Every structure is written in structure tokens, then in C-alpha cells.
PDB file of C-alpha atoms in Angstrom:
ATOM      1  CA  MET A 249       0.167  -0.229  -0.138  1.00 54.00           C
ATOM      2  CA  LYS A 250       2.811   2.198   0.664  1.00 63.00           C
ATOM      3  CA  LEU A 251       4.292   2.432  -2.437  1.00 74.00           C
ATOM      4  CA  ALA A 252       0.871   2.646  -5.114  1.00 72.00           C
ATOM      5  CA  GLY A 253      -0.108   5.667  -2.195  1.00 69.00           C
ATOM      6  CA  LEU A 254       3.155   7.690  -3.250  1.00 71.00           C
ATOM      7  CA  THR A 255       3.271   6.374  -6.196  1.00 76.00           C
ATOM      8  CA  GLY A 256       0.171   7.939  -6.728  1.00 72.00           C
ATOM      9  CA  LEU A 257       1.236  11.129  -5.326  1.00 70.00           C
ATOM     10  CA  LEU A 258       3.979  10.610  -7.005  1.00 72.00           C
ATOM     11  CA  THR A 259       2.651  10.755 -10.394  1.00 74.00           C
ATOM     12  CA  ALA A 260      -0.018  13.513  -9.319  1.00 70.00           C
ATOM     13  CA  PHE A 261       3.143  15.821  -8.748  1.00 71.00           C
ATOM     14  CA  VAL A 262       4.442  15.177 -11.796  1.00 70.00           C
ATOM     15  CA  SER A 263       1.025  15.551 -13.704  1.00 65.00           C
ATOM     16  CA  SER A 264       1.108  19.414 -12.560  1.00 66.00           C
ATOM     17  CA  LEU A 265       4.775  20.357 -12.382  1.00 63.00           C
ATOM     18  CA  CYS A 266       3.924  21.950 -16.091  1.00 61.00           C
ATOM     19  CA  CYS A 267       2.459  24.304 -13.547  1.00 62.00           C
ATOM     20  CA  THR A 268       3.446  24.545 -10.440  1.00 62.00           C
ATOM     21  CA  ALA A 269       6.911  25.168 -12.118  1.00 63.00           C
ATOM     22  CA  PRO A 270       6.340  28.372 -12.636  1.00 61.00           C
ATOM     23  CA  LEU A 271       5.139  29.511  -9.809  1.00 58.00           C
ATOM     24  CA  LEU A 272       7.698  28.005  -8.137  1.00 60.00           C
ATOM     25  CA  THR A 273      10.404  29.342 -10.287  1.00 59.00           C
ATOM     26  CA  LEU A 274       8.769  32.750  -9.489  1.00 56.00           C
ATOM     27  CA  LEU A 275       8.888  32.365  -5.862  1.00 57.00           C
ATOM     28  CA  VAL A 276      12.692  31.819  -5.966  1.00 56.00           C
ATOM     29  CA  GLY A 277      13.657  34.366  -8.073  1.00 55.00           C
ATOM     30  CA  ALA A 278      14.097  32.236 -11.351  1.00 52.00           C
ATOM     31  CA  THR A 279      11.532  33.867 -14.108  1.00 51.00           C
ATOM     32  CA  GLY A 280      13.660  31.835 -16.877  1.00 50.00           C
ATOM     33  CA  SER A 281      13.533  28.742 -16.820  1.00 52.00           C
ATOM     34  CA  ALA A 282       9.686  28.767 -15.954  1.00 53.00           C
ATOM     35  CA  GLY A 283       8.847  27.609 -19.492  1.00 55.00           C
ATOM     36  CA  GLY A 284      11.348  24.847 -19.365  1.00 59.00           C
ATOM     37  CA  TRP A 285       8.626  22.509 -17.946  1.00 60.00           C
ATOM     38  CA  ALA A 286       5.444  23.327 -20.898  1.00 62.00           C
ATOM     39  CA  TRP A 287       7.117  19.728 -22.509  1.00 65.00           C
ATOM     40  CA  LEU A 288       5.160  17.846 -20.055  1.00 66.00           C
ATOM     41  CA  GLU A 289       1.334  18.670 -20.582  1.00 68.00           C
ATOM     42  CA  PRO A 290       1.405  16.489 -23.208  1.00 71.00           C
ATOM     43  CA  LEU A 291       2.101  13.794 -20.567  1.00 75.00           C
ATOM     44  CA  ARG A 292      -0.438  15.238 -18.726  1.00 76.00           C
ATOM     45  CA  PRO A 293      -3.368  12.418 -19.355  1.00 81.00           C
ATOM     46  CA  TYR A 294      -0.646   9.266 -18.203  1.00 83.00           C
ATOM     47  CA  SER A 295       0.152  10.728 -15.194  1.00 81.00           C
ATOM     48  CA  ILE A 296      -3.097  11.335 -13.723  1.00 82.00           C
ATOM     49  CA  ALA A 297      -4.189   8.171 -15.460  1.00 84.00           C
ATOM     50  CA  LEU A 298      -1.649   6.225 -13.405  1.00 82.00           C
ATOM     51  CA  THR A 299      -2.327   8.630 -10.454  1.00 84.00           C
ATOM     52  CA  VAL A 300      -5.522   7.237 -10.231  1.00 86.00           C
ATOM     53  CA  GLY A 301      -4.913   4.117 -10.562  1.00 85.00           C
ATOM     54  CA  ALA A 302      -1.891   4.333  -8.628  1.00 84.00           C
ATOM     55  CA  LEU A 303      -3.752   5.711  -5.695  1.00 84.00           C
ATOM     56  CA  GLY A 304      -7.584   3.445  -6.681  1.00 87.00           C
ATOM     57  CA  TRP A 305      -4.571   0.645  -6.435  1.00 85.00           C
ATOM     58  CA  ALA A 306      -3.731   1.691  -2.699  1.00 86.00           C
ATOM     59  CA  TRP A 307      -7.186   1.830  -1.596  1.00 87.00           C
ATOM     60  CA  TYR A 308      -8.316  -1.312  -2.715  1.00 88.00           C
ATOM     61  CA  GLU A 309      -5.509  -2.727  -0.591  1.00 84.00           C
ATOM     62  CA  GLN A 310      -6.433  -0.786   2.781  1.00 85.00           C
ATOM     63  CA  LEU A 311     -10.347  -1.661   2.290  1.00 88.00           C
ATOM     64  CA  LYS A 312     -10.003  -5.114   1.314  1.00 85.00           C
ATOM     65  CA  PRO A 313     -11.353  -7.569   4.286  1.00 83.00           C
ATOM     66  CA  LYS A 314      -8.213  -8.627   6.213  1.00 76.00           C
ATOM     67  CA  LYS A 315      -7.237 -12.939   6.741  1.00 73.00           C
ATOM     68  CA  THR A 316      -7.730 -12.658  10.749  1.00 68.00           C
ATOM     69  CA  MET A 317      -5.501 -15.175  12.402  1.00 64.00           C
ATOM     70  CA  ALA A 318      -6.853 -18.378  14.151  1.00 63.00           C
ATOM     71  CA  CYS A 319      -4.557 -17.932  17.243  1.00 65.00           C
ATOM     72  CA  ASN A 320      -4.770 -15.175  20.212  1.00 63.00           C
ATOM     73  CA  CYS A 321      -1.333 -13.859  19.140  1.00 65.00           C
ATOM     74  CA  GLU A 322       0.140 -10.294  19.815  1.00 63.00           C
ATOM     75  CA  THR A 323      -0.449  -7.992  16.247  1.00 64.00           C
ATOM     76  CA  LYS A 324       2.025  -5.471  15.949  1.00 68.00           C
ATOM     77  CA  LYS A 325       0.488  -1.921  15.838  1.00 76.00           C
ATOM     78  CA  THR A 326       0.197  -0.724  12.284  1.00 74.00           C
ATOM     79  CA  ALA A 327       2.878   2.148  11.195  1.00 77.00           C
ATOM     80  CA  PHE A 328       1.019   5.865  10.591  1.00 78.00           C
ATOM     81  CA  TRP A 329       2.423   5.317   6.549  1.00 71.00           C
ATOM     82  CA  GLN A 330       0.188   2.681   7.198  1.00 76.00           C
ATOM     83  CA  THR A 331      -3.284   3.768   7.755  1.00 82.00           C
ATOM     84  CA  LYS A 332      -6.408   5.106   5.820  1.00 86.00           C
ATOM     85  CA  PRO A 333      -5.881   8.422   7.259  1.00 89.00           C
ATOM     86  CA  PHE A 334      -2.353   8.683   6.087  1.00 86.00           C
ATOM     87  CA  LEU A 335      -3.500   7.232   2.706  1.00 84.00           C
ATOM     88  CA  GLY A 336      -5.970   9.712   3.249  1.00 89.00           C
ATOM     89  CA  LEU A 337      -4.118  12.597   3.209  1.00 88.00           C
ATOM     90  CA  MET A 338      -1.963  11.427   0.847  1.00 86.00           C
ATOM     91  CA  THR A 339      -5.172  11.392  -1.444  1.00 87.00           C
ATOM     92  CA  GLY A 340      -6.453  14.827  -1.053  1.00 88.00           C
ATOM     93  CA  MET A 341      -2.646  15.644  -1.574  1.00 85.00           C
ATOM     94  CA  ALA A 342      -2.894  14.604  -5.290  1.00 84.00           C
ATOM     95  CA  LEU A 343      -6.309  15.800  -5.758  1.00 85.00           C
ATOM     96  CA  LEU A 344      -4.532  19.482  -4.937  1.00 83.00           C
ATOM     97  CA  LEU A 345      -1.777  18.616  -6.836  1.00 79.00           C
ATOM     98  CA  LEU A 346      -3.796  16.990 -10.046  1.00 79.00           C
ATOM     99  CA  ALA A 347      -6.988  20.341 -10.015  1.00 80.00           C
ATOM    100  CA  PHE A 348      -4.225  22.724  -9.369  1.00 77.00           C
ATOM    101  CA  PRO A 349      -4.028  24.116 -13.031  1.00 71.00           C
ATOM    102  CA  SER A 350      -7.510  24.621 -12.377  1.00 73.00           C
ATOM    103  CA  TYR A 351      -6.671  27.212  -9.600  1.00 72.00           C
ATOM    104  CA  SER A 352      -2.997  28.358 -10.477  1.00 69.00           C
ATOM    105  CA  ASN A 353      -4.292  31.663 -11.695  1.00 66.00           C
ATOM    106  CA  TRP A 354      -4.930  32.220  -8.168  1.00 72.00           C
ATOM    107  CA  LEU A 355      -1.475  32.316  -6.061  1.00 66.00           C
ATOM    108  CA  TYR A 356      -0.546  35.262  -8.960  1.00 63.00           C
ATOM    109  CA  GLN A 357      -1.235  38.366  -7.226  1.00 57.00           C
ATOM    110  CA  ASP A 358      -2.330  41.225 -10.185  1.00 54.00           C
ATOM    111  CA  LYS A 359      -0.474  44.132  -9.659  1.00 46.00           C
ATOM    112  CA  ASN A 360      -2.201  45.122 -13.520  1.00 44.00           C
ATOM    113  CA  GLN A 361      -3.996  47.932 -11.982  1.00 43.00           C
ATOM    114  CA  ALA A 362      -0.330  49.386 -10.151  1.00 38.00           C
ATOM    115  CA  THR A 363       2.547  49.446 -12.736  1.00 43.00           C
ATOM    116  CA  VAL A 364       0.191  49.878 -16.320  1.00 45.00           C
ATOM    117  CA  GLN A 365       0.680  53.617 -17.149  1.00 47.00           C
ATOM    118  CA  PRO A 366      -1.896  55.168 -19.662  1.00 48.00           C
ATOM    119  CA  ALA A 367      -0.484  56.086 -23.220  1.00 44.00           C
ATOM    120  CA  GLN A 368       0.103  59.382 -24.267  1.00 48.00           C
ATOM    121  CA  LYS A 369      -2.113  60.442 -27.109  1.00 53.00           C
ATOM    122  CA  GLY A 370      -0.861  59.159 -31.023  1.00 54.00           C
ATOM    123  CA  SER A 371       1.521  56.674 -29.333  1.00 65.00           C
ATOM    124  CA  GLY A 372       0.064  54.123 -28.843  1.00 83.00           C
ATOM    125  CA  GLN A 373       0.415  50.561 -30.773  1.00 90.00           C
ATOM    126  CA  VAL A 374      -1.285  47.132 -30.017  1.00 93.00           C
ATOM    127  CA  ALA A 375       0.948  43.909 -31.337  1.00 93.00           C
ATOM    128  CA  TYR A 376      -0.273  40.361 -31.454  1.00 95.00           C
ATOM    129  CA  VAL A 377       2.495  38.173 -29.816  1.00 94.00           C
ATOM    130  CA  THR A 378       2.220  34.735 -30.195  1.00 94.00           C
ATOM    131  CA  ILE A 379       3.456  32.301 -27.768  1.00 92.00           C
ATOM    132  CA  LYS A 380       4.611  28.320 -27.473  1.00 88.00           C
ATOM    133  CA  GLY A 381       5.056  26.341 -24.072  1.00 82.00           C
ATOM    134  CA  MET A 382       1.891  27.970 -22.339  1.00 82.00           C
ATOM    135  CA  SER A 383      -0.059  25.481 -20.736  1.00 78.00           C
ATOM    136  CA  CYS A 384      -2.469  27.027 -18.045  1.00 78.00           C
ATOM    137  CA  GLU A 385      -3.710  30.463 -16.722  1.00 78.00           C
ATOM    138  CA  GLY A 386      -0.743  30.710 -14.248  1.00 76.00           C
ATOM    139  CA  CYS A 387       1.080  30.768 -17.348  1.00 80.00           C
ATOM    140  CA  GLU A 388      -1.243  33.281 -18.052  1.00 83.00           C
ATOM    141  CA  GLN A 389      -0.260  35.423 -15.280  1.00 82.00           C
ATOM    142  CA  HIS A 390       3.146  35.056 -15.489  1.00 81.00           C
ATOM    143  CA  ILE A 391       3.725  36.154 -18.753  1.00 88.00           C
ATOM    144  CA  LYS A 392       1.180  39.706 -18.404  1.00 89.00           C
ATOM    145  CA  GLN A 393       2.810  40.330 -14.749  1.00 85.00           C
ATOM    146  CA  GLU A 394       6.146  40.213 -16.338  1.00 87.00           C
ATOM    147  CA  VAL A 395       5.093  42.100 -19.403  1.00 92.00           C
ATOM    148  CA  THR A 396       2.863  44.828 -17.434  1.00 90.00           C
ATOM    149  CA  LYS A 397       6.558  45.865 -15.605  1.00 89.00           C
ATOM    150  CA  ILE A 398       7.392  47.038 -18.626  1.00 92.00           C
ATOM    151  CA  LYS A 399       7.633  50.806 -18.875  1.00 92.00           C
ATOM    152  CA  GLY A 400       4.713  52.125 -21.008  1.00 91.00           C
ATOM    153  CA  VAL A 401       2.731  48.999 -21.413  1.00 93.00           C
ATOM    154  CA  SER A 402      -1.043  50.098 -20.576  1.00 92.00           C
ATOM    155  CA  ALA A 403      -2.171  46.821 -20.750  1.00 92.00           C
ATOM    156  CA  VAL A 404      -2.184  43.150 -21.417  1.00 93.00           C
ATOM    157  CA  ASP A 405      -3.896  40.106 -22.545  1.00 93.00           C
ATOM    158  CA  VAL A 406      -2.867  36.635 -22.066  1.00 93.00           C
ATOM    159  CA  SER A 407      -4.422  33.721 -23.762  1.00 92.00           C
ATOM    160  CA  TYR A 408      -3.094  29.782 -23.071  1.00 87.00           C
ATOM    161  CA  GLN A 409      -5.378  28.642 -25.229  1.00 88.00           C
ATOM    162  CA  LYS A 410      -4.948  31.421 -28.242  1.00 92.00           C
ATOM    163  CA  GLY A 411      -0.898  30.906 -27.218  1.00 92.00           C
ATOM    164  CA  ALA A 412      -0.866  34.718 -27.933  1.00 94.00           C
ATOM    165  CA  ALA A 413      -0.655  38.082 -26.012  1.00 94.00           C
ATOM    166  CA  THR A 414      -2.090  41.211 -27.042  1.00 95.00           C
ATOM    167  CA  VAL A 415      -0.497  43.640 -25.246  1.00 94.00           C
ATOM    168  CA  LYS A 416      -1.003  47.618 -26.018  1.00 94.00           C
ATOM    169  CA  TYR A 417       2.171  49.828 -25.167  1.00 93.00           C
ATOM    170  CA  ASP A 418       3.201  53.606 -25.491  1.00 92.00           C
ATOM    171  CA  SER A 419       6.042  53.289 -28.489  1.00 89.00           C
ATOM    172  CA  LYS A 420       7.946  56.310 -27.036  1.00 91.00           C
ATOM    173  CA  LYS A 421       8.034  54.203 -23.643  1.00 92.00           C
ATOM    174  CA  THR A 422       9.612  50.757 -25.044  1.00 92.00           C
ATOM    175  CA  SER A 423       8.587  48.716 -28.307  1.00 90.00           C
ATOM    176  CA  LEU A 424       8.097  45.352 -29.451  1.00 91.00           C
ATOM    177  CA  ALA A 425      12.115  44.128 -28.895  1.00 92.00           C
ATOM    178  CA  ASP A 426      11.477  44.762 -25.239  1.00 92.00           C
ATOM    179  CA  ILE A 427       8.423  42.710 -25.364  1.00 93.00           C
ATOM    180  CA  LYS A 428       9.477  39.709 -26.844  1.00 92.00           C
ATOM    181  CA  LYS A 429      12.091  39.816 -24.278  1.00 91.00           C
ATOM    182  CA  ALA A 430       9.900  40.042 -21.458  1.00 90.00           C
ATOM    183  CA  VAL A 431       8.754  36.938 -22.494  1.00 89.00           C
ATOM    184  CA  ASP A 432      11.738  35.036 -23.446  1.00 86.00           C
ATOM    185  CA  ALA A 433      12.810  35.940 -19.959  1.00 83.00           C
ATOM    186  CA  THR A 434       9.484  34.051 -18.393  1.00 81.00           C
ATOM    187  CA  GLY A 435      10.808  30.647 -19.845  1.00 79.00           C
ATOM    188  CA  TYR A 436       8.165  30.495 -22.768  1.00 85.00           C
ATOM    189  CA  LYS A 437       8.832  31.269 -25.966  1.00 86.00           C
ATOM    190  CA  VAL A 438       7.565  34.342 -28.327  1.00 91.00           C
ATOM    191  CA  THR A 439       7.341  32.522 -32.094  1.00 92.00           C
ATOM    192  CA  SER A 440       6.428  35.759 -34.330  1.00 92.00           C
ATOM    193  CA  THR A 441       5.186  39.365 -33.852  1.00 90.00           C
ATOM    194  CA  LYS A 442       2.897  42.193 -35.324  1.00 89.00           C
ATOM    195  CA  THR A 443       1.748  45.726 -34.724  1.00 87.00           C
ATOM    196  CA  LEU A 444      -2.317  45.482 -34.980  1.00 81.00           C
TER     197      LEU A 444
END
């Protein structure tokens, strides 16, 4: 039961790594490596299936009827890691990890209002930037947070489903190259840019 439960927890962690890694790298200040975990996204369905299978096996082993001993022998005390509460704790942690992509954006602070400056009249530009490597809303928030820091950016809209960002900026204060550099610094890859 211990091995199956630990396997379930480990595979749940791996299946959420494409989304937890950007947040963890942001917390430790290594934002450039965040997009490097995007290659795990296609493996997510397989690791979810492995997680469910391993935890299902662990629960089966835990709940199946135990063989009774014919003698009146003293039995060993069960270690905590072999109990239902421990397996329940591991299952809960695995479920939180599996669901991480759906709530990861809540963990990013929205500093957009504080740092975005209005564009001057006549100098406003809109850029459409295609980005490779985003896999969840956490990726969107990570890119939005970095691009918003650029002086002259007035609005940022990022969509991982479209694999793109739309950025409104003041061309007198920043350039398309600065925006590309900020996105690339997050670890995701800009594949094309164009001014609308």
C-alpha cells in the first residue's frame, strides 16, 4: 500500500509540474526557467491515469477484508503510513496537485493596476505576440505579470488557449523588442510578433 500511495502522489506531482514549476520558479526568482517544463503538458493525461490507478490500488489494498489469525497472538501496531488517515491525506494532496492548473492563477498577485501606465495620445501601439509553451492560466498570469512591468505598457491580455498575447503600449517608451524580451525572460518562447 505504501508504494502505491507514494506512486500516486508522485505522479500527481509530475502531472501538475508543468503548472507548478512556473509558480515555484517565480517564488525563487528564477523566472527564466519557468517555460522549460511545458514539455510535460502532453504527458499530463497519462500521469493523471497513473495517479488514479495507483491511488485506486492503494485504497483497494487498504479496504479489502483482512485475513484473521486463528491464534490469539499479539499483533504488531500498524505504522501511521499504513493507515487510512495517511492514505486519505496523500489522496487529498494528490487531488490538490491534479487540480492545480484550474486554480493556479489565484496564486499570482494582480499588480496590473499598480504598474500599468496610460499611453500618451498618438503614440499607442497594439502588438500581437504568439507564444509557445503556455499550458494553463498560471502561465498566462506569469507572462502578464512580467510584461506589465515594462514602462509604457498600458494593457496586457494573454490567452494560453490561443497561445498569444495582445499588448497595448506607448511606442515612445518601449518597443516590440522589449516586449519580446520580457516574454522570453519568463521561459516561454515568442514565435512571432506583429503590430496591429
